[in-house]
CSV table of C-alpha atoms and ligand atoms in Angstrom, one decimal:
chain,number,residue,atom,x,y,z
A,1,MET,CA,-6.2,6.0,26.2
A,2,ASN,CA,-5.6,2.4,27.1
A,3,ILE,CA,-6.9,0.2,24.3
A,4,SER,CA,-6.8,-3.4,23.4
A,5,ILE,CA,-7.5,-5.0,20.1
A,6,ILE,CA,-8.4,-8.7,20.2
A,7,GLY,CA,-7.4,-10.3,16.9
A,8,SER,CA,-4.2,-9.3,15.1
A,9,GLY,CA,-5.4,-9.9,11.5
A,10,TYR,CA,-5.5,-7.2,8.8
A,11,VAL,CA,-8.0,-5.0,10.5
A,12,GLY,CA,-6.8,-5.6,14.1
A,13,LEU,CA,-3.1,-5.0,13.4
A,14,VAL,CA,-3.6,-1.9,11.3
A,15,THR,CA,-6.1,-0.5,13.9
A,16,GLY,CA,-3.8,-1.2,16.7
A,17,ALA,CA,-0.7,0.3,15.1
A,18,CYS,CA,-2.7,3.4,14.0
A,19,PHE,CA,-4.2,4.0,17.5
A,20,ALA,CA,-0.7,3.7,18.9
A,21,GLU,CA,0.6,6.2,16.4
A,22,LEU,CA,-2.2,8.6,17.5
A,23,GLY,CA,-0.6,8.4,21.0
A,24,ASN,CA,-2.7,5.8,22.7
A,25,LYS,CA,-1.3,2.8,24.7
A,26,VAL,CA,-2.4,-0.3,22.7
A,27,ILE,CA,-2.2,-4.0,23.4
A,28,CYS,CA,-2.8,-6.3,20.4
A,29,ALA,CA,-3.9,-9.8,21.4
A,30,ASP,CA,-4.1,-12.9,19.4
A,31,ASN,CA,-4.2,-16.6,20.2
A,32,ASP,CA,-1.7,-17.5,17.4
A,33,THR,CA,1.5,-17.8,19.5
A,34,GLU,CA,3.8,-17.8,16.5
A,35,LYS,CA,2.2,-14.7,15.0
A,36,ILE,CA,2.5,-12.9,18.4
A,37,SER,CA,6.1,-13.9,18.8
A,38,ASP,CA,6.9,-12.6,15.3
A,39,LEU,CA,5.1,-9.4,15.9
A,40,LYS,CA,7.0,-8.8,19.2
A,41,LYS,CA,10.1,-8.8,17.0
A,42,GLY,CA,8.5,-6.5,14.5
A,43,VAL,CA,8.0,-9.2,11.9
A,44,ILE,CA,4.7,-8.5,10.1
A,45,PRO,CA,2.7,-11.5,8.7
A,46,ILE,CA,1.2,-9.5,5.8
A,47,TYR,CA,2.5,-7.1,3.1
A,48,GLU,CA,0.9,-3.7,3.7
A,49,PRO,CA,2.8,-0.6,2.7
A,50,GLY,CA,4.0,1.4,5.7
A,51,LEU,CA,2.8,-1.1,8.3
A,52,GLU,CA,6.2,-2.5,9.3
A,53,GLU,CA,7.6,0.9,10.0
A,54,LEU,CA,4.5,1.9,12.0
A,55,VAL,CA,4.7,-1.2,14.1
A,56,ALA,CA,8.4,-0.9,14.7
A,57,ASN,CA,8.2,2.8,15.6
A,58,ASN,CA,5.4,2.2,18.1
A,59,LEU,CA,7.0,-0.9,19.6
A,60,LYS,CA,10.1,1.3,20.2
A,61,ARG,CA,8.1,4.0,21.9
A,62,LYS,CA,6.4,1.4,24.0
A,63,ARG,CA,2.9,2.5,22.9
A,64,LEU,CA,2.3,-0.9,21.3
A,65,ARG,CA,2.5,-4.3,22.8
A,66,PHE,CA,1.6,-7.8,21.7
A,67,THR,CA,0.3,-10.6,23.8
A,68,THR,CA,-1.4,-14.0,23.6
A,69,SER,CA,-3.3,-13.2,26.9
A,70,ILE,CA,-6.8,-11.8,26.6
A,71,LYS,CA,-6.7,-11.6,30.4
A,72,GLU,CA,-3.8,-9.1,30.3
A,73,ALA,CA,-5.5,-7.1,27.5
A,74,VAL,CA,-8.8,-6.8,29.3
A,75,LYS,CA,-7.1,-6.0,32.6
A,76,GLU,CA,-5.2,-3.0,31.3
A,77,SER,CA,-7.7,-1.4,28.9
A,78,GLU,CA,-10.9,0.6,29.1
A,79,ILE,CA,-11.8,0.1,25.5
A,80,ILE,CA,-11.6,-3.4,24.0
A,81,PHE,CA,-12.0,-3.8,20.2
A,82,ILE,CA,-13.1,-7.2,18.9
A,83,ALA,CA,-11.3,-7.7,15.5
A,84,VAL,CA,-11.3,-11.4,15.1
A,85,GLY,CA,-12.2,-13.1,11.8
A,86,THR,CA,-15.7,-13.8,10.8
A,87,PRO,CA,-15.2,-16.3,8.0
A,88,SER,CA,-17.9,-17.8,5.8
A,89,LEU,CA,-19.5,-21.1,6.9
A,90,GLY,CA,-20.3,-23.5,4.1
A,91,ASN,CA,-23.8,-22.1,3.7
A,92,GLY,CA,-22.6,-18.5,3.4
A,93,GLU,CA,-23.4,-17.6,7.0
A,94,ALA,CA,-20.8,-15.7,8.9
A,95,ASP,CA,-19.0,-17.9,11.5
A,96,LEU,CA,-19.3,-16.0,14.7
A,97,THR,CA,-17.6,-18.6,16.9
A,98,GLY,CA,-14.6,-16.3,17.4
A,99,ILE,CA,-16.7,-13.4,18.4
A,100,GLU,CA,-18.6,-15.4,21.0
A,101,ASN,CA,-15.5,-16.9,22.4
A,102,VAL,CA,-13.8,-13.5,22.8
A,103,ALA,CA,-16.9,-11.9,24.3
A,104,ARG,CA,-17.0,-14.7,26.9
A,105,GLN,CA,-13.3,-14.3,27.7
A,106,ILE,CA,-13.7,-10.5,28.0
A,107,ALA,CA,-16.6,-11.0,30.4
A,108,ILE,CA,-14.7,-13.5,32.6
A,109,ASN,CA,-11.7,-11.2,32.9
A,110,MET,CA,-13.5,-7.9,33.5
A,111,SER,CA,-13.4,-6.4,37.0
A,112,SER,CA,-14.5,-2.8,36.3
A,113,TYR,CA,-16.3,-0.8,33.5
A,114,ARG,CA,-15.2,-1.7,29.9
A,115,LEU,CA,-16.4,-0.6,26.5
A,116,ILE,CA,-16.4,-3.5,24.1
A,117,ALA,CA,-16.5,-2.3,20.5
A,118,GLU,CA,-17.1,-4.6,17.5
A,119,LYS,CA,-14.5,-3.9,14.7
A,120,SER,CA,-15.0,-7.1,12.8
A,121,THR,CA,-17.6,-7.1,10.1
A,122,VAL,CA,-20.6,-8.8,11.6
A,123,PRO,CA,-24.2,-9.4,10.6
A,124,VAL,CA,-26.8,-7.1,12.1
A,125,GLU,CA,-27.9,-8.1,15.6
A,126,THR,CA,-24.5,-9.5,16.5
A,127,GLY,CA,-24.2,-6.7,19.1
A,128,GLU,CA,-27.3,-8.1,20.9
A,129,TRP,CA,-25.6,-11.5,21.2
A,130,VAL,CA,-22.3,-9.9,22.4
A,131,LYS,CA,-24.3,-8.0,25.1
A,132,HIS,CA,-26.2,-11.2,26.0
A,133,THR,CA,-22.9,-13.3,26.2
A,134,ILE,CA,-21.1,-10.7,28.3
A,135,SER,CA,-24.1,-10.3,30.7
A,136,THR,CA,-24.2,-14.1,31.1
A,137,HIS,CA,-20.6,-14.4,32.1
A,138,VAL,CA,-19.6,-11.1,33.8
A,139,LYS,CA,-19.3,-10.8,37.5
A,140,ARG,CA,-22.2,-9.1,39.1
A,141,ASN,CA,-22.1,-5.3,39.4
A,142,VAL,CA,-19.5,-4.9,36.7
A,143,LYS,CA,-20.8,-2.4,34.2
A,144,PHE,CA,-20.1,-2.4,30.5
A,145,ASP,CA,-21.2,-1.0,27.2
A,146,VAL,CA,-21.2,-2.7,23.7
A,147,ALA,CA,-20.6,-0.6,20.6
A,148,SER,CA,-20.3,-1.2,16.9
A,149,ASN,CA,-17.5,0.7,15.2
A,150,PRO,CA,-17.0,-0.9,11.8
A,151,GLU,CA,-13.8,-0.3,9.8
A,152,PHE,CA,-13.7,0.7,6.2
A,153,LEU,CA,-10.0,0.5,5.4
A,154,ARG,CA,-8.9,-1.2,2.2
A,155,GLU,CA,-5.9,-3.5,1.9
A,156,GLY,CA,-3.0,-1.9,0.1
A,157,CYS,CA,-3.8,1.6,1.5
A,158,ALA,CA,-4.9,0.6,4.9
A,159,ILE,CA,-2.9,3.1,7.0
A,160,ASN,CA,-4.0,6.1,4.9
A,161,ASP,CA,-7.6,4.9,4.9
A,162,PHE,CA,-7.5,4.5,8.7
A,163,MET,CA,-5.9,7.9,9.3
A,164,HIS,CA,-8.0,9.8,6.7
A,165,PRO,CA,-11.4,8.0,6.7
A,166,ASP,CA,-14.4,9.4,4.7
A,167,ARG,CA,-16.4,8.8,7.8
A,168,ILE,CA,-16.3,7.1,11.2
A,169,VAL,CA,-19.4,5.1,12.2
A,170,ILE,CA,-20.2,4.8,15.9
A,171,GLY,CA,-23.1,2.6,16.9
A,172,VAL,CA,-23.8,3.1,20.6
A,173,GLU,CA,-26.5,2.8,23.3
A,174,SER,CA,-25.2,5.1,26.0
A,175,LYS,CA,-23.7,8.6,26.4
A,176,LYS,CA,-20.7,7.2,28.1
A,177,ALA,CA,-19.8,4.9,25.2
A,178,ARG,CA,-20.5,7.7,22.7
A,179,ASP,CA,-18.2,10.1,24.6
A,180,ILE,CA,-15.3,7.6,24.9
A,181,LEU,CA,-15.4,6.8,21.2
A,182,LEU,CA,-15.7,10.4,20.2
A,183,SER,CA,-12.7,11.4,22.2
A,184,LEU,CA,-10.7,8.5,20.8
A,185,TYR,CA,-11.4,9.5,17.2
A,186,LYS,CA,-11.1,13.3,17.8
A,187,PRO,CA,-7.6,13.5,16.4
A,188,LEU,CA,-8.7,12.2,13.0
A,189,HIS,CA,-11.0,15.2,12.3
A,190,ALA,CA,-13.3,13.0,10.2
A,191,PRO,CA,-17.1,13.2,9.8
A,192,ILE,CA,-18.6,11.1,12.5
A,193,VAL,CA,-22.0,9.3,12.1
A,194,ILE,CA,-23.6,8.3,15.4
A,195,THR,CA,-26.2,5.6,15.2
A,196,ASN,CA,-27.6,2.7,17.2
A,197,ILE,CA,-25.7,-0.5,17.2
A,198,LYS,CA,-27.9,-2.3,14.6
A,199,SER,CA,-27.6,0.6,12.1
A,200,ALA,CA,-23.9,0.7,12.4
A,201,GLU,CA,-23.6,-3.0,11.8
A,202,LEU,CA,-25.8,-2.6,8.7
A,203,ILE,CA,-23.8,0.4,7.4
A,204,LYS,CA,-20.8,-1.9,7.0
A,205,HIS,CA,-22.6,-4.8,5.2
A,206,ALA,CA,-24.6,-2.4,3.1
A,207,SER,CA,-21.5,-0.4,2.1
A,208,ASN,CA,-19.5,-3.4,1.0
A,209,ALA,CA,-22.5,-4.8,-0.8
A,210,PHE,CA,-23.1,-1.5,-2.6
A,211,LEU,CA,-19.5,-1.3,-3.8
A,212,ALA,CA,-19.6,-4.9,-5.1
A,213,THR,CA,-22.9,-4.0,-6.8
A,214,LYS,CA,-21.1,-1.0,-8.6
A,215,ILE,CA,-18.4,-3.4,-9.8
A,216,SER,CA,-20.8,-6.0,-11.1
A,217,PHE,CA,-22.9,-3.3,-12.7
A,218,ILE,CA,-20.0,-1.9,-14.7
A,219,ASN,CA,-18.8,-5.5,-15.5
A,220,ALA,CA,-22.3,-6.3,-16.8
A,221,VAL,CA,-22.3,-3.2,-19.0
A,222,SER,CA,-18.8,-4.2,-20.3
A,223,ASN,CA,-20.3,-7.3,-21.8
A,224,ILE,CA,-22.8,-5.1,-23.8
A,225,CYS,CA,-19.9,-2.9,-24.8
A,226,ASP,CA,-18.1,-6.0,-26.2
A,227,LYS,CA,-21.1,-7.0,-28.2
A,228,VAL,CA,-21.6,-3.7,-29.9
A,229,GLY,CA,-18.1,-2.2,-30.0
A,230,ALA,CA,-18.6,0.5,-27.4
A,231,GLN,CA,-15.8,1.4,-25.0
A,232,ILE,CA,-16.5,0.6,-21.3
A,233,THR,CA,-13.8,3.2,-20.1
A,234,GLU,CA,-15.7,5.9,-22.0
A,235,VAL,CA,-19.1,4.7,-20.7
A,236,ALA,CA,-17.7,4.6,-17.1
A,237,GLU,CA,-16.2,8.1,-17.4
A,238,GLY,CA,-19.5,9.5,-18.8
A,239,MET,CA,-21.5,7.9,-16.0
A,240,GLY,CA,-19.0,8.7,-13.2
A,241,LEU,CA,-19.0,12.4,-13.7
A,242,ASP,CA,-22.6,12.5,-12.5
A,243,LYS,CA,-22.0,13.3,-8.9
A,244,ARG,CA,-24.9,11.1,-7.9
A,245,ILE,CA,-23.0,8.1,-9.4
A,246,GLY,CA,-19.4,9.0,-8.8
A,247,SER,CA,-16.4,7.7,-10.7
A,248,SER,CA,-14.8,5.3,-8.2
A,249,PHE,CA,-15.4,1.6,-8.4
A,250,LEU,CA,-16.4,1.7,-12.0
A,251,ASN,CA,-13.4,-0.1,-13.3
A,252,ALA,CA,-14.5,-3.1,-15.3
A,253,GLY,CA,-12.2,-6.1,-15.0
A,254,VAL,CA,-12.0,-9.8,-14.2
A,255,GLY,CA,-14.3,-9.4,-11.1
A,256,TYR,CA,-13.8,-8.6,-7.4
A,257,GLY,CA,-12.1,-10.8,-4.9
A,258,GLY,CA,-10.5,-10.5,-1.5
A,259,SER,CA,-11.3,-11.5,2.0
A,260,CYS,CA,-14.2,-9.0,2.3
A,261,PHE,CA,-16.6,-8.6,-0.6
A,262,PRO,CA,-17.3,-12.3,-1.4
A,263,LYS,CA,-17.7,-13.2,2.3
A,264,ASP,CA,-19.7,-10.1,3.3
A,265,LEU,CA,-22.1,-10.5,0.4
A,266,ASP,CA,-22.7,-14.1,1.3
A,267,ALA,CA,-23.3,-13.1,5.0
A,268,PHE,CA,-25.6,-10.2,4.0
A,269,ILE,CA,-27.7,-12.4,1.7
A,270,THR,CA,-27.9,-15.1,4.4
A,271,ILE,CA,-28.8,-12.8,7.3
A,272,SER,CA,-31.4,-11.1,5.1
A,273,GLU,CA,-32.9,-14.5,4.3
A,274,LYS,CA,-33.0,-15.4,8.0
A,275,LEU,CA,-34.8,-12.1,8.6
A,276,GLY,CA,-37.4,-13.0,5.9
A,277,TYR,CA,-36.0,-11.0,3.0
A,278,ASN,CA,-34.8,-12.5,-0.3
A,279,PHE,CA,-32.0,-10.1,-1.4
A,280,GLU,CA,-32.1,-11.1,-5.1
A,281,LEU,CA,-30.1,-8.0,-6.2
A,282,LEU,CA,-27.1,-9.3,-4.3
A,283,LYS,CA,-27.5,-12.8,-5.6
A,284,ALA,CA,-27.3,-11.3,-9.1
A,285,VAL,CA,-24.2,-9.3,-8.1
A,286,LYS,CA,-22.5,-12.6,-7.1
A,287,ASP,CA,-23.5,-14.3,-10.3
A,288,ILE,CA,-22.2,-11.5,-12.5
A,289,ASN,CA,-18.9,-11.7,-10.6
A,290,GLU,CA,-18.6,-15.4,-11.3
A,291,GLN,CA,-19.5,-14.9,-15.0
A,292,GLN,CA,-16.9,-12.2,-15.3
A,293,LYS,CA,-14.1,-14.7,-14.4
A,294,ALA,CA,-15.6,-17.2,-16.9
A,295,CYS,CA,-15.6,-14.4,-19.5
A,296,VAL,CA,-11.8,-14.3,-19.5
A,297,LEU,CA,-11.7,-18.0,-20.5
A,298,GLY,CA,-14.2,-17.2,-23.3
A,299,LYS,CA,-12.0,-14.4,-24.6
A,300,LEU,CA,-9.0,-16.8,-24.6
A,301,LYS,CA,-10.9,-19.4,-26.5
A,302,ASP,CA,-12.1,-16.9,-29.0
A,303,ALA,CA,-8.5,-15.8,-29.6
A,304,LEU,CA,-6.7,-19.2,-29.4
A,305,TRP,CA,-9.4,-21.7,-30.3
A,306,ILE,CA,-8.0,-24.7,-28.5
A,307,ILE,CA,-6.5,-24.0,-25.0
A,308,LYS,CA,-5.0,-27.5,-24.5
A,309,ASP,CA,-1.1,-27.4,-24.6
A,310,LYS,CA,-1.1,-23.6,-25.1
A,311,THR,CA,1.2,-21.6,-22.8
A,312,ILE,CA,-0.4,-18.6,-21.0
A,313,GLY,CA,1.7,-16.0,-19.3
A,314,VAL,CA,-0.3,-14.7,-16.4
A,315,LEU,CA,0.6,-11.4,-14.7
A,316,GLY,CA,-0.9,-10.8,-11.3
A,317,LEU,CA,-2.1,-13.2,-8.5
A,318,SER,CA,-3.1,-11.0,-5.6
A,319,PHE,CA,-6.8,-9.9,-5.7
A,320,LYS,CA,-5.7,-6.4,-6.2
A,321,PRO,CA,-2.4,-4.5,-6.4
A,322,SER,CA,-0.3,-3.5,-3.3
A,323,THR,CA,-1.1,-6.6,-1.3
A,324,ASP,CA,0.1,-10.2,-1.2
A,325,ASP,CA,-3.4,-11.4,-0.3
A,326,ILE,CA,-4.8,-14.1,-2.6
A,327,ARG,CA,-8.0,-14.9,-0.7
A,328,ASN,CA,-10.8,-15.3,-3.2
A,329,ALA,CA,-8.5,-13.8,-5.9
A,330,PRO,CA,-10.0,-14.1,-9.4
A,331,SER,CA,-6.5,-15.2,-10.6
A,332,LEU,CA,-6.9,-18.6,-8.8
A,333,ASP,CA,-10.2,-19.4,-10.4
A,334,ILE,CA,-9.0,-18.3,-13.8
A,335,ILE,CA,-5.7,-20.2,-13.6
A,336,LYS,CA,-7.5,-23.4,-12.4
A,337,ALA,CA,-10.1,-23.1,-15.3
A,338,LEU,CA,-7.2,-22.7,-17.8
A,339,GLU,CA,-5.3,-25.7,-16.3
A,340,ALA,CA,-8.5,-27.8,-16.4
A,341,GLU,CA,-8.6,-27.1,-20.2
A,342,GLY,CA,-5.0,-28.3,-20.5
A,343,ALA,CA,-3.1,-25.0,-20.6
A,344,ASN,CA,0.5,-24.5,-19.3
A,345,ILE,CA,0.6,-21.5,-16.9
A,346,LYS,CA,3.6,-19.3,-16.3
A,347,VAL,CA,2.9,-16.7,-13.7
A,348,TYR,CA,4.5,-13.7,-12.0
A,349,ASP,CA,3.3,-11.4,-9.2
A,350,PRO,CA,5.5,-8.9,-7.3
A,351,GLN,CA,4.3,-10.0,-3.9
A,352,ALA,CA,1.8,-12.8,-3.9
A,353,MET,CA,3.8,-15.8,-5.3
A,354,ALA,CA,4.9,-17.2,-1.9
A,355,LYS,CA,1.3,-17.4,-0.8
A,356,ALA,CA,0.1,-18.9,-4.1
A,357,ARG,CA,2.7,-21.6,-4.6
A,358,SER,CA,0.9,-24.3,-2.6
A,359,MET,CA,-2.4,-23.6,-4.3
A,360,LEU,CA,-1.0,-23.7,-7.9
A,361,LYS,CA,1.2,-26.7,-7.9
A,362,ASN,CA,1.3,-27.1,-11.7
A,363,ALA,CA,2.0,-23.4,-12.6
A,364,LYS,CA,5.6,-22.3,-13.3
A,365,PHE,CA,6.4,-19.3,-11.0
A,366,CYS,CA,8.6,-16.8,-12.9
A,367,LYS,CA,11.2,-14.3,-11.6
A,368,ASP,CA,9.8,-11.4,-13.6
A,369,PRO,CA,7.1,-10.5,-16.1
A,370,TYR,CA,9.4,-11.1,-19.0
A,371,GLN,CA,10.1,-14.7,-18.0
A,372,ALA,CA,6.3,-15.2,-17.9
A,373,CYS,CA,6.1,-13.9,-21.5
A,374,LYS,CA,8.8,-16.2,-22.9
A,375,ASP,CA,7.3,-18.6,-25.4
A,376,ALA,CA,3.7,-17.9,-24.3
A,377,ASP,CA,0.9,-18.0,-26.7
A,378,CYS,CA,-0.8,-15.2,-24.9
A,379,LEU,CA,-0.1,-12.7,-22.1
A,380,LEU,CA,-3.0,-12.3,-19.6
A,381,ILE,CA,-3.2,-9.4,-17.1
A,382,VAL,CA,-5.2,-10.3,-14.0
A,383,THR,CA,-4.0,-7.7,-11.5
A,384,GLU,CA,-3.2,-4.1,-12.3
A,385,TRP,CA,0.2,-3.8,-10.5
A,386,ASP,CA,2.0,-0.5,-11.5
A,387,GLU,CA,5.0,-2.5,-12.8
A,388,PHE,CA,2.9,-4.2,-15.4
A,389,LYS,CA,1.8,-0.8,-16.8
A,390,GLU,CA,5.4,0.0,-17.7
A,391,LEU,CA,6.6,-3.1,-19.5
A,392,ASP,CA,9.1,-2.9,-22.3
A,393,PHE,CA,6.6,-4.0,-25.1
A,394,THR,CA,9.3,-4.4,-27.7
A,395,ARG,CA,10.9,-7.0,-25.5
A,396,VAL,CA,7.5,-8.5,-24.6
A,397,LYS,CA,6.7,-8.9,-28.3
A,398,LYS,CA,10.0,-10.7,-29.0
A,399,LEU,CA,9.4,-13.1,-26.1
A,400,LEU,CA,5.8,-14.0,-26.8
A,401,LYS,CA,5.2,-16.8,-29.3
A,402,ARG,CA,2.3,-14.8,-30.7
A,403,PRO,CA,1.6,-11.1,-29.9
A,404,LEU,CA,-1.6,-11.6,-28.1
A,405,ILE,CA,-2.5,-9.6,-24.9
A,406,ILE,CA,-5.7,-10.2,-22.9
A,407,ASP,CA,-5.9,-7.2,-20.6
A,408,GLY,CA,-8.2,-8.3,-17.7
A,409,ARG,CA,-7.9,-4.9,-16.0
A,410,ASN,CA,-7.9,-2.5,-19.0
A,411,ILE,CA,-4.5,-1.1,-18.0
A,412,TYR,CA,-3.1,-0.6,-21.5
A,413,ASP,CA,-3.9,1.8,-24.4
A,414,PRO,CA,-5.4,-0.5,-27.1
A,415,LYS,CA,-4.4,1.9,-29.9
A,416,LYS,CA,-0.8,2.0,-28.7
A,417,LEU,CA,-0.5,-1.8,-28.4
A,418,SER,CA,-2.1,-2.3,-31.8
A,419,LYS,CA,0.4,0.1,-33.3
A,420,LEU,CA,3.2,-2.0,-31.8
A,421,GLY,CA,1.7,-5.0,-33.6
A,422,PHE,CA,-0.1,-6.7,-30.7
A,423,ILE,CA,-3.6,-8.2,-30.9
A,424,TYR,CA,-5.2,-6.4,-27.9
A,425,ILE,CA,-8.3,-7.7,-26.1
A,426,GLY,CA,-9.6,-5.8,-23.1
A,427,ILE,CA,-12.7,-6.0,-21.0
A,428,GLY,CA,-15.6,-4.1,-22.8
A,429,ARG,CA,-13.3,-2.6,-25.3
A,430,SER,CA,-13.7,-4.6,-28.5
A,431,GLU,CA,-13.7,-2.7,-31.9
A,432,LYS,CA,-16.5,-3.6,-34.2
B,1,UGA,C1,-13.1,-3.6,0.8
B,1,UGA,C2,-13.7,-2.2,1.0
B,1,UGA,O1,-13.4,-1.3,-0.1
B,1,UGA,C3,-13.3,-1.5,2.3
B,1,UGA,O2,-13.9,-0.3,2.5
B,1,UGA,C4,-13.6,-2.5,3.5
B,1,UGA,O3,-13.2,-1.9,4.7
B,1,UGA,C5,-13.0,-3.8,3.2
B,1,UGA,O4,-13.4,-4.4,2.0
B,1,UGA,C6,-13.4,-4.7,4.4
B,1,UGA,O5,-14.6,-5.0,4.5
B,1,UGA,O6,-12.5,-5.0,5.2
B,1,UGA,P1,-10.7,-4.4,0.0
B,1,UGA,O7,-11.3,-5.8,0.0
B,1,UGA,O8,-9.4,-4.3,0.7
B,1,UGA,O9,-11.7,-3.4,0.7
B,1,UGA,O10,-10.4,-4.0,-1.5
B,1,UGA,P2,-11.1,-3.0,-2.5
B,1,UGA,O11,-10.2,-2.0,-2.9
B,1,UGA,O12,-12.5,-2.6,-2.1
B,1,UGA,O13,-11.2,-4.0,-3.8
B,1,UGA,C7,-12.1,-5.2,-3.7
B,1,UGA,C8,-12.1,-5.9,-5.0
B,1,UGA,O14,-12.8,-5.1,-6.0
B,1,UGA,C9,-10.7,-6.1,-5.7
B,1,UGA,O15,-10.7,-7.4,-6.2
B,1,UGA,C10,-10.7,-5.1,-6.8
B,1,UGA,O16,-9.9,-5.5,-7.9
B,1,UGA,C11,-12.1,-5.0,-7.2
B,1,UGA,N1,-12.5,-3.8,-7.9
B,1,UGA,C12,-12.5,-2.6,-7.2
B,1,UGA,C13,-12.9,-3.8,-9.2
B,1,UGA,O17,-12.9,-4.9,-9.9
B,1,UGA,N2,-13.2,-2.6,-9.8
B,1,UGA,C14,-13.2,-1.4,-9.2
B,1,UGA,O18,-13.6,-0.4,-9.8
B,1,UGA,C15,-12.8,-1.4,-7.8
């Protein structure tokens, strides 16, 4: 099939590369000329395992093309995916300027039937506005369909998630749109949920909000564990084996971050409010997430008393492992709070340091985890990168000024570290 994807961010780029890999002819469009010129040379603006190879391979086979021209993309494709950003406005509302602009440009450049599918995460009823915008600007007699086809891929395992999804959601209003999307996704052999456009839009917001709720729930329980001396990892295991609950997304930690959960929660709360519903549950989910970051500072104060002039070695900047993305990363809030208390920060991350440098001007960026440990009063784990799980603890102990580890992601075995002479403090794992 001939497909274009408008917007070459995380979702757009992965979607484009994967559709090309499945044998389609794909045009990825973006108005960022520098990004497109890099992509044409196979230079990928983000760190995502396997993406560079996938793009290079499909560029070579001429199944994937990059352009800055929406006109060219619309002219040559029957299906057009909108995958532009929907960032948060100051009031939490999703900024849909990009979506409106793209919808208008698609309409102006359409001369025969096109299926326009929303890929970006959008508030419910955006499809209505996209339809209205296209109808207003399209030439008379040119037919089109709008569909909602939300994406559920995660950063760090985006290609695998795209190629092996738990489900594909298709929100459509016509048999033609339904048939086109069904045949496009046939090679993935995944369960397909067909709904109307509004339900599909809601499935995306509700799924992300539910996952964030699971995380805040387990983080809230971890606070109770800390107070009584129960073990959150055991509690989560015992809960997760109940098939109705499920064991994933029950890892307590320093809170969720990233470009999706915080923004989507805000947008879902705001659209609910606009529709006349006060989504208090999600407001509590947000509050708990903020408290969780503050809780790390509390643990440091309990262990070190005065933070001023103490050196803290921080491992991990990205909002989760296998990505260089630091958008809404808990690390940034935690480091800024520590710096505000007068701490000296030494930090290491395998991928995210380049992106973080301009945001953390006072921190010392280290070449490896051991340099971050040297002469530190405490080692703080913020992101659970695999390489942090296999540190040489004898070396770490020698380098640290005091053998204190605050494990913000519960990656270590507390007993093992205590045996090695460390004071170990995890999340929801205190001994009473
Ligand atoms: C999330 C969703 O998982 C995807 O399904 C969705 O497509 C994507 O948002 C999006 O809307 O584009 P992502 O933000 O890439 O994906 O990352 P996740 O793996 O979901 O992690 C989000 C945050 O939750 C991370 O900060 C992670 O550390 C945290 N988390 C996750 C926990 O603190 N505990 C857990 O048990 C799981």
